[in-house]
């Protein structure tokens, strides 16, 4: 049985990185994934539990030049009310509005959503679309270092990512989207609230004179990790957003993926939903 | 000056808050799951991970050594008595396991951590046996035998015949033949399974339990314990829901008792949420083959029903649902010729218990969708066809249910009028031909249910003792259990109405078998009717005793006196003759003439047991309902959005407005879940979704607007005219939704729940469609 022997609540990134350097630690943020996984035996606590909630510098959204930083401890609720998000990354707010329930949104964090690395992690889908980069901190040789990993290289499988045992996600960096950038997020589950996605789509691009460019398309819950869809992007890049383009893009979107069949949905239905939502967003932005 | 007491407004039909509500809202209620007794141990169950296997050995030696472990019960070291409706279930399994919920051992210890550790260390060796999971497969000659003494895997059968169905079939102009596959759902009580067992030094047992039937519970529990039923005291603390799931003794209860006996300490055994999904009973799934015929003019000629019930590994109440299912199959609408045959067949699935609606949820899904299909086939509208076959007041069904009031036609007519049904129905059908992603649907379903108790035991009675204290307060000791459904509020209301005292002056004592007189239990929509009658009759007796004393004292004749506002008054002018509390003291402290107001009543409803051919008027009253659903469907995602449910129900009389609304809304939420989203997915005997993430209960945003129209036709045998009302709200919605779905998209689903994926597949086949 795994028992927690030490509990730490560092108040700075530096202290947290130092604590992680000692090894054998589990990070807890909102706990809305971790506590359930530990409770069901899916995950075991390491001997040291590090509560990162006191690291205030890791919460909130900031704009520095052309770069937006979403701190890892920013809650899903924060995304709904933040002005920088509303102005520059509105699809994050659309996503937050389809996320869980108020209670979970108040506790759950963006960093937790990323590090949990669920194929159905809703927050990850628009972040992929916004070409976010994960910012990771560690303290290997006595001084704190950071490295950046583009989010589309971050995930390696269900629940798995490139994050190392001694690393902490401090946030994600996103370049302010170019002028004219519009996007959308779609998620489907049978219930309007408190629902895990059967499929999710984040799609955006610069639309000018009816033509879409700088296209980014991301899907959730249809592959072992949330993914970008290069094929769908290619089918749209530089095209006029008319019925033919939209329908062709929808078809490519659904045929470019190979989702699993499980108790929540069949592969067929997931591909169908991806097509419907992809076309829906394209119709919205056209 | 004479004091005049104005006649107060009647309390009947008023919204009376449940007396237990404020404590629940502020978090003060101690639910059974919260209870802690001094020196109490924590206990859990080691379950099997096989669906059908011989047990070769159970090794508890390592588990016993875990620090803090006090007792471990196994089949070998525990009493051998059996439980269940057919006494086929050993609480602890020693020879073989028959389904995934099977209990191998109970472990009691000082802490939950110690118990968890010990559970992991119990080693069980098995020899796997071939499994069978389908009732029709399990009937085959070469199917694995699940119980050695149950040849052919047959558990319970029900057979009913009336008239001549083969002749009727020949005389029919049309015949429809359908197959329905009705799924597993479960109760999802907010409070998971929990029991506390405690022996006193005389060897008498007090059991704190979630049971819904405290008195017969003793009788069912005792054989498993090697103690006499009379030595068991049943206490029912507040629970987080039951809905029928606590109407039998289940293995965890005797296991807790074995552990308490071994440990000589109180033991609390409780379920995790996952365990609640796996190891509490489900609603009975059913495969129904049904044939129905009619004449061209819409007259139904016959019904022929064959049902296969997946019994699971053991027999609880699930296997008996035909008793109720049959009443609807044979008696809902005028069916001149009818046969009903059912077989419950052992398999290696988990097993079903009773669940609000008891077989009628399934029967109504089948009959109400079949009625719609047949109307269309006949070229009649769904209202006209139903009205044509609705019984009239005074008719009897083939099983001899006497439909005294028979408000069926009224329910249908009012529902159709209030919703403008026919116009919308036709418009939606026409709209199906036009392009458009969103489709609107309207559908109606009706049913009938017992509303004056249900005589399935030799008595369907309830005992009540009523005493008045020296301050004018009434204590009602009732056999009826309060399990959250609201009977305390109803009894309070009935008694204060009769005695002319404020509701705050009525005290209810119940939920303790050492105190309350006998009652069958909370089931069959019976408590307001039966316990309500018992309480009211007791109050009438108390009133007579009080008025007689007042008459003697005041020289006003008894028929001119009444109780009002805490006074004895003259009926015609409200002039106070004496204050009630003063009179009660005078009666009580009257030397040799002393009398205490202390009366009792055992109410037995005027109903009869079924004979061996299933004929008998089992309820003192029946109630009908017609529910109309309006919804829309996104034909691309399959998403269903419910707009409104208009519910017309014949309730006799509304007693507590808040209570009836609560029962309606809660039942409807469960009924919607049955129709649209809830399914316990069981594959090869394994429960695949034992959690609220993947078992989709209805949440607040999905609830439609609910509009209720209560037909108050004053049931002559009910308390102040009331009938039992609480199962129909759960019974009808699923079928009503299915009919509305058909109206919207022209597709029938004979296999609920009607999930978005099923809808999309039905509409698009395996094509992936573009959005318009
Ligand atoms: C009822 C319910 C509904 C839900 N609905 C949704 C939904 O609609 N959509 C959705 O996507 N998810 C949903 N979730 C999942 C969960 O709420 C989210 O994934 C949430 O964002 C997790 O954040 P957290 O802060 O609670 O993570 P935690 O549980 O604290 O952590 C999750 C994992 O990430 C690690 N971790 C956390 N922060 C860091 C960090 N900064 N650096 C390194 N590692 C870190 C932890 O060690 C852990 O392994 C739901 C959960 C519940 C219980």
Tab-separated table of N, CA, C and O in Angstrom, chain A residues 26-82:
chain	number	residue	atom	x	y	z
A	26	UNK	N	4.981	13.142	-5.554
A	26	UNK	CA	3.780	13.315	-6.371
A	26	UNK	C	3.330	14.758	-6.229
A	26	UNK	O	3.258	15.284	-5.109
A	27	UNK	N	3.026	15.374	-7.373
A	27	UNK	CA	2.515	16.749	-7.339
A	27	UNK	C	0.987	16.701	-7.289
A	27	UNK	O	0.356	15.919	-7.997
A	28	UNK	N	0.412	17.552	-6.447
A	28	UNK	CA	-1.038	17.713	-6.492
A	28	UNK	C	-1.362	19.186	-6.710
A	28	UNK	O	-0.783	20.059	-6.070
A	29	UNK	N	-2.262	19.424	-7.664
A	29	UNK	CA	-2.757	20.798	-7.880
A	29	UNK	C	-4.197	20.816	-7.368
A	29	UNK	O	-4.427	20.804	-6.167
A	30	UNK	N	-5.192	20.789	-8.252
A	30	UNK	CA	-6.587	20.761	-7.794
A	30	UNK	C	-6.992	19.401	-7.252
A	30	UNK	O	-7.963	19.276	-6.509
A	31	UNK	N	-6.267	18.379	-7.655
A	31	UNK	CA	-6.556	17.031	-7.169
A	31	UNK	C	-7.749	16.359	-7.828
A	31	UNK	O	-8.114	15.241	-7.459
A	32	UNK	N	-8.355	16.995	-8.817
A	32	UNK	CA	-9.598	16.437	-9.363
A	32	UNK	C	-9.367	15.233	-10.276
A	32	UNK	O	-10.298	14.506	-10.589
A	33	UNK	N	-8.146	15.040	-10.718
A	33	UNK	CA	-7.796	13.789	-11.380
A	33	UNK	C	-7.080	12.868	-10.392
A	33	UNK	O	-7.429	11.704	-10.242
A	34	UNK	N	-6.093	13.432	-9.714
A	34	UNK	CA	-5.192	12.622	-8.891
A	34	UNK	C	-5.916	11.857	-7.781
A	34	UNK	O	-5.706	10.658	-7.582
A	35	UNK	N	-6.796	12.554	-7.064
A	35	UNK	CA	-7.444	11.913	-5.916
A	35	UNK	C	-8.290	10.723	-6.368
A	35	UNK	O	-8.341	9.698	-5.698
A	36	UNK	N	-8.952	10.875	-7.504
A	36	UNK	CA	-9.791	9.781	-8.006
A	36	UNK	C	-8.937	8.603	-8.454
A	36	UNK	O	-9.250	7.454	-8.190
A	37	UNK	N	-7.827	8.930	-9.114
A	37	UNK	CA	-6.969	7.860	-9.621
A	37	UNK	C	-6.298	7.122	-8.466
A	37	UNK	O	-6.163	5.903	-8.490
A	38	UNK	N	-5.903	7.875	-7.442
A	38	UNK	CA	-5.274	7.226	-6.283
A	38	UNK	C	-6.322	6.399	-5.540
A	38	UNK	O	-6.048	5.286	-5.082
A	39	UNK	N	-7.527	6.945	-5.443
A	39	UNK	CA	-8.591	6.248	-4.734
A	39	UNK	C	-8.960	4.928	-5.393
A	39	UNK	O	-9.277	3.945	-4.718
A	40	UNK	N	-8.906	4.887	-6.720
A	40	UNK	CA	-9.314	3.663	-7.420
A	40	UNK	C	-8.137	2.708	-7.620
A	40	UNK	O	-8.303	1.645	-8.189
A	41	UNK	N	-6.959	3.125	-7.182
A	41	UNK	CA	-5.796	2.253	-7.306
A	41	UNK	C	-5.096	2.350	-8.649
A	41	UNK	O	-4.109	1.679	-8.912
A	42	UNK	N	-5.610	3.248	-9.516
A	42	UNK	CA	-5.016	3.418	-10.843
A	42	UNK	C	-3.631	4.057	-10.740
A	42	UNK	O	-2.773	3.837	-11.575
A	43	UNK	N	-3.468	4.886	-9.708
A	43	UNK	CA	-2.196	5.572	-9.495
A	43	UNK	C	-1.806	5.402	-8.029
A	43	UNK	O	-2.676	5.282	-7.175
A	44	UNK	N	-0.498	5.384	-7.744
A	44	UNK	CA	-0.054	5.301	-6.345
A	44	UNK	C	0.631	6.606	-5.955
A	44	UNK	O	1.374	7.178	-6.747
A	45	UNK	N	0.395	7.032	-4.750
A	45	UNK	CA	1.126	8.199	-4.262
A	45	UNK	C	2.579	7.827	-4.013
A	45	UNK	O	2.868	6.767	-3.459
A	46	UNK	N	3.504	8.713	-4.405
A	46	UNK	CA	4.899	8.553	-3.981
A	46	UNK	C	4.983	8.996	-2.516
A	46	UNK	O	4.054	9.630	-2.007
A	47	UNK	N	6.091	8.676	-1.834
A	47	UNK	CA	6.168	8.997	-0.401
A	47	UNK	C	6.010	10.489	-0.082
A	47	UNK	O	5.534	10.843	0.991
A	48	UNK	N	6.423	11.360	-1.011
A	48	UNK	CA	6.286	12.796	-0.734
A	48	UNK	C	5.166	13.389	-1.589
A	48	UNK	O	5.154	13.218	-2.803
A	49	UNK	N	4.238	14.066	-0.925
A	49	UNK	CA	3.167	14.743	-1.662
A	49	UNK	C	3.469	16.232	-1.670
A	49	UNK	O	3.652	16.851	-0.614
A	50	UNK	N	3.562	16.799	-2.875
A	50	UNK	CA	3.861	18.230	-2.982
A	50	UNK	C	2.621	18.964	-3.462
A	50	UNK	O	2.177	18.792	-4.598
A	51	UNK	N	2.062	19.763	-2.577
A	51	UNK	CA	0.919	20.602	-2.936
A	51	UNK	C	1.462	21.904	-3.517
A	51	UNK	O	2.109	22.673	-2.814
A	52	UNK	N	1.196	22.147	-4.788
A	52	UNK	CA	1.775	23.331	-5.427
A	52	UNK	C	0.847	24.548	-5.402
A	52	UNK	O	1.169	25.599	-5.947
A	53	UNK	N	-0.289	24.392	-4.717
A	53	UNK	CA	-1.297	25.462	-4.757
A	53	UNK	C	-0.808	26.789	-4.159
A	53	UNK	O	-1.418	27.822	-4.399
A	54	UNK	N	0.256	26.751	-3.345
A	54	UNK	CA	0.692	28.006	-2.712
A	54	UNK	C	1.639	28.817	-3.596
A	54	UNK	O	2.080	29.896	-3.203
A	55	UNK	N	1.982	28.261	-4.764
A	55	UNK	CA	2.921	28.985	-5.635
A	55	UNK	C	2.129	30.001	-6.449
A	55	UNK	O	1.699	29.738	-7.579
A	56	UNK	N	1.929	31.164	-5.866
A	56	UNK	CA	1.022	32.138	-6.475
A	56	UNK	C	1.506	32.592	-7.842
A	56	UNK	O	0.697	32.918	-8.710
A	57	UNK	N	2.827	32.597	-8.072
A	57	UNK	CA	3.336	33.054	-9.368
A	57	UNK	C	2.901	32.127	-10.512
A	57	UNK	O	3.054	32.459	-11.677
A	58	UNK	N	2.387	30.944	-10.167
A	58	UNK	CA	1.970	29.996	-11.211
A	58	UNK	C	0.488	30.094	-11.552
A	58	UNK	O	-0.027	29.317	-12.329
A	59	UNK	N	-0.214	31.040	-10.912
A	59	UNK	CA	-1.646	31.148	-11.210
A	59	UNK	C	-1.940	32.429	-11.988
A	59	UNK	O	-1.411	33.483	-11.665
A	60	UNK	N	-2.727	32.358	-12.987
A	60	UNK	CA	-3.177	33.541	-13.707
A	60	UNK	C	-2.589	33.637	-15.108
A	60	UNK	O	-1.723	32.868	-15.500
A	61	UNK	N	-3.133	34.591	-15.852
A	61	UNK	CA	-2.759	34.762	-17.258
A	61	UNK	C	-2.051	36.099	-17.401
A	61	UNK	O	-2.498	37.102	-16.846
A	62	UNK	N	-0.913	36.126	-18.117
A	62	UNK	CA	-0.197	37.390	-18.288
A	62	UNK	C	0.238	37.554	-19.737
A	62	UNK	O	0.383	36.582	-20.475
A	63	UNK	N	0.431	38.801	-20.113
A	63	UNK	CA	0.827	39.098	-21.492
A	63	UNK	C	2.170	39.804	-21.419
A	63	UNK	O	2.327	40.837	-20.759
A	64	UNK	N	3.171	39.228	-22.094
A	64	UNK	CA	4.492	39.828	-22.081
A	64	UNK	C	4.917	39.968	-23.539
A	64	UNK	O	5.261	38.967	-24.183
A	65	UNK	N	4.868	41.197	-24.063
A	65	UNK	CA	5.139	41.385	-25.488
A	65	UNK	C	4.108	40.640	-26.308
A	65	UNK	O	2.901	40.862	-26.163
A	66	UNK	N	4.591	39.695	-27.125
A	66	UNK	CA	3.679	38.933	-27.982
A	66	UNK	C	3.325	37.582	-27.396
A	66	UNK	O	2.724	36.752	-28.069
A	67	UNK	N	3.760	37.352	-26.160
A	67	UNK	CA	3.569	36.023	-25.583
A	67	UNK	C	2.604	36.063	-24.404
A	67	UNK	O	2.735	36.905	-23.505
A	68	UNK	N	1.665	35.128	-24.471
A	68	UNK	CA	0.724	34.994	-23.351
A	68	UNK	C	1.165	33.791	-22.530
A	68	UNK	O	1.457	32.727	-23.077
A	69	UNK	N	1.227	33.952	-21.221
A	69	UNK	CA	1.540	32.834	-20.337
A	69	UNK	C	0.290	32.485	-19.538
A	69	UNK	O	-0.293	33.353	-18.867
A	70	UNK	N	-0.146	31.238	-19.654
A	70	UNK	CA	-1.212	30.766	-18.762
A	70	UNK	C	-0.526	29.947	-17.686
A	70	UNK	O	0.072	28.897	-17.970
A	71	UNK	N	-0.534	30.443	-16.464
A	71	UNK	CA	0.113	29.734	-15.353
A	71	UNK	C	-0.538	28.375	-15.157
A	71	UNK	O	-1.749	28.221	-15.347
A	72	UNK	N	0.265	27.402	-14.758
A	72	UNK	CA	-0.252	26.037	-14.614
A	72	UNK	C	-1.382	25.958	-13.592
A	72	UNK	O	-2.262	25.104	-13.689
A	73	UNK	N	-1.374	26.853	-12.605
A	73	UNK	CA	-2.403	26.779	-11.553
A	73	UNK	C	-3.652	27.595	-11.873
A	73	UNK	O	-4.566	27.683	-11.052
A	74	UNK	N	-3.679	28.171	-13.050
A	74	UNK	CA	-4.894	28.871	-13.477
A	74	UNK	C	-6.038	27.860	-13.496
A	74	UNK	O	-5.909	26.779	-14.080
A	75	UNK	N	-7.131	28.213	-12.835
A	75	UNK	CA	-8.238	27.242	-12.797
A	75	UNK	C	-9.092	27.380	-14.057
A	75	UNK	O	-9.004	28.382	-14.777
A	76	UNK	N	-9.927	26.390	-14.266
A	76	UNK	CA	-10.824	26.427	-15.413
A	76	UNK	C	-11.779	27.616	-15.265
A	76	UNK	O	-12.099	28.301	-16.230
A	77	UNK	N	-12.189	27.876	-14.034
A	77	UNK	CA	-13.056	29.040	-13.779
A	77	UNK	C	-12.348	30.337	-14.156
A	77	UNK	O	-12.959	31.237	-14.746
A	78	UNK	N	-11.054	30.438	-13.825
A	78	UNK	CA	-10.299	31.649	-14.187
A	78	UNK	C	-10.396	31.927	-15.684
A	78	UNK	O	-10.477	33.080	-16.111
A	79	UNK	N	-10.364	30.866	-16.490
A	79	UNK	CA	-10.387	31.049	-17.947
A	79	UNK	C	-11.678	31.726	-18.398
A	79	UNK	O	-11.707	32.415	-19.413
A	80	UNK	N	-12.727	31.506	-17.626
A	80	UNK	CA	-14.034	32.058	-18.016
A	80	UNK	C	-14.120	33.553	-17.758
A	80	UNK	O	-14.960	34.231	-18.339
A	81	UNK	N	-13.267	34.055	-16.860
A	81	UNK	CA	-13.411	35.456	-16.460
A	81	UNK	C	-12.206	36.315	-16.850
A	81	UNK	O	-12.273	37.531	-16.763
A	82	UNK	N	-11.125	35.688	-17.278
A	82	UNK	CA	-9.905	36.450	-17.536
A	82	UNK	C	-10.032	37.315	-18.800
A	82	UNK	O	-10.510	36.861	-19.845
